[in-house]
Coordinates of C-alpha atoms in Angstrom, one line a residue:
M1 CA 3.9 -9.0 3.7
Q2 CA 3.1 -5.9 6.0
L3 CA 1.3 -2.9 4.8
T4 CA 2.1 0.6 6.8
W5 CA 0.1 4.0 6.3
T6 CA -0.6 7.3 7.5
A7 CA -3.1 9.8 6.2
T8 CA -2.8 13.6 6.2
Q9 CA -6.0 15.5 5.7
N10 CA -6.1 19.1 3.7
T11 CA -9.4 20.6 4.9
S12 CA -9.1 23.6 2.5
K13 CA -9.0 20.9 -0.5
N14 CA -11.4 18.2 1.3
T15 CA -8.7 15.7 0.5
S16 CA -6.6 13.2 2.6
T17 CA -3.4 11.9 1.3
I18 CA -2.8 8.2 2.0
K19 CA 1.0 7.6 2.1
W20 CA 1.8 3.7 2.2
T21 CA 5.0 1.4 2.6
L22 CA 4.8 -2.5 1.9
K23 CA 7.7 -4.7 3.0
P24 CA 8.0 -8.5 3.5
V25 CA 8.2 -9.8 7.2
G26 CA 9.5 -12.7 8.6
G27 CA 10.9 -15.9 6.0
S28 CA 14.4 -16.9 6.0
S29 CA 17.0 -17.3 3.6
G30 CA 15.7 -18.4 0.2
W31 CA 11.9 -17.7 1.1
Y32 CA 10.3 -16.4 -2.1
S33 CA 7.0 -14.8 -3.2
T34 CA 5.9 -15.0 -6.7
G35 CA 3.4 -12.4 -8.0
P36 CA 1.4 -11.0 -8.4
I37 CA 1.9 -8.9 -5.5
K38 CA -1.2 -6.1 -5.4
V39 CA -1.9 -3.3 -2.9
T40 CA -5.4 -1.9 -3.5
I41 CA -6.6 1.8 -1.9
D42 CA -10.0 2.8 -2.0
G43 CA -10.8 0.7 -5.3
Q44 CA -7.5 2.0 -7.0
L45 CA -4.6 -0.4 -7.9
V46 CA -1.9 1.0 -6.6
Y47 CA 0.6 -1.3 -7.1
N48 CA 1.4 -4.4 -9.2
Y49 CA 4.2 -6.7 -9.2
T50 CA 4.0 -9.7 -10.9
G51 CA 7.9 -10.8 -10.5
R52 CA 9.6 -13.2 -8.2
T53 CA 10.4 -11.4 -4.5
D54 CA 13.1 -12.4 -2.2
M55 CA 11.3 -12.2 1.2
Y56 CA 14.3 -12.2 3.1
T57 CA 16.2 -9.3 2.0
S58 CA 15.1 -5.8 3.2
W59 CA 13.3 -4.1 0.4
S60 CA 9.9 -1.8 0.3
Q61 CA 8.0 0.0 -1.7
T62 CA 6.4 3.1 -0.9
G63 CA 3.8 5.1 -2.7
S64 CA 0.8 7.7 -2.4
V65 CA -2.7 8.4 -3.4
T66 CA -5.3 11.3 -3.0
L67 CA -8.6 10.7 -1.6
T68 CA -11.5 13.0 -2.1
H69 CA -13.7 13.4 0.9
A70 CA -17.5 13.7 0.9
N71 CA -19.4 17.2 1.1
D72 CA -19.4 17.0 4.6
G73 CA -15.6 16.3 5.4
T74 CA -16.1 12.3 6.0
K75 CA -14.6 9.5 4.2
S76 CA -14.1 6.2 4.5
F77 CA -12.1 3.3 2.5
T78 CA -10.4 0.1 2.5
I79 CA -6.8 -1.0 2.0
K80 CA -6.2 -4.3 0.7
V81 CA -3.1 -6.3 0.0
E82 CA -3.2 -9.4 -1.9

């Protein structure tokens, strides 16, 4: 699985919106993953799929989450795919 993401800041609201895309990479016909597939951003579960996934077909899942910065405008976070 490959997760890519971009961040867009909103300085007036002191937030950033993280847009993410999850897709399978590699594999060949007949390769499957059985769930769960989870994406967690800054401790928030943003995607949870528990079914069987064909790893060879061209599919993707996308989403976004908005994170609030600290008072000084900084923000660090983690992104995890399981």
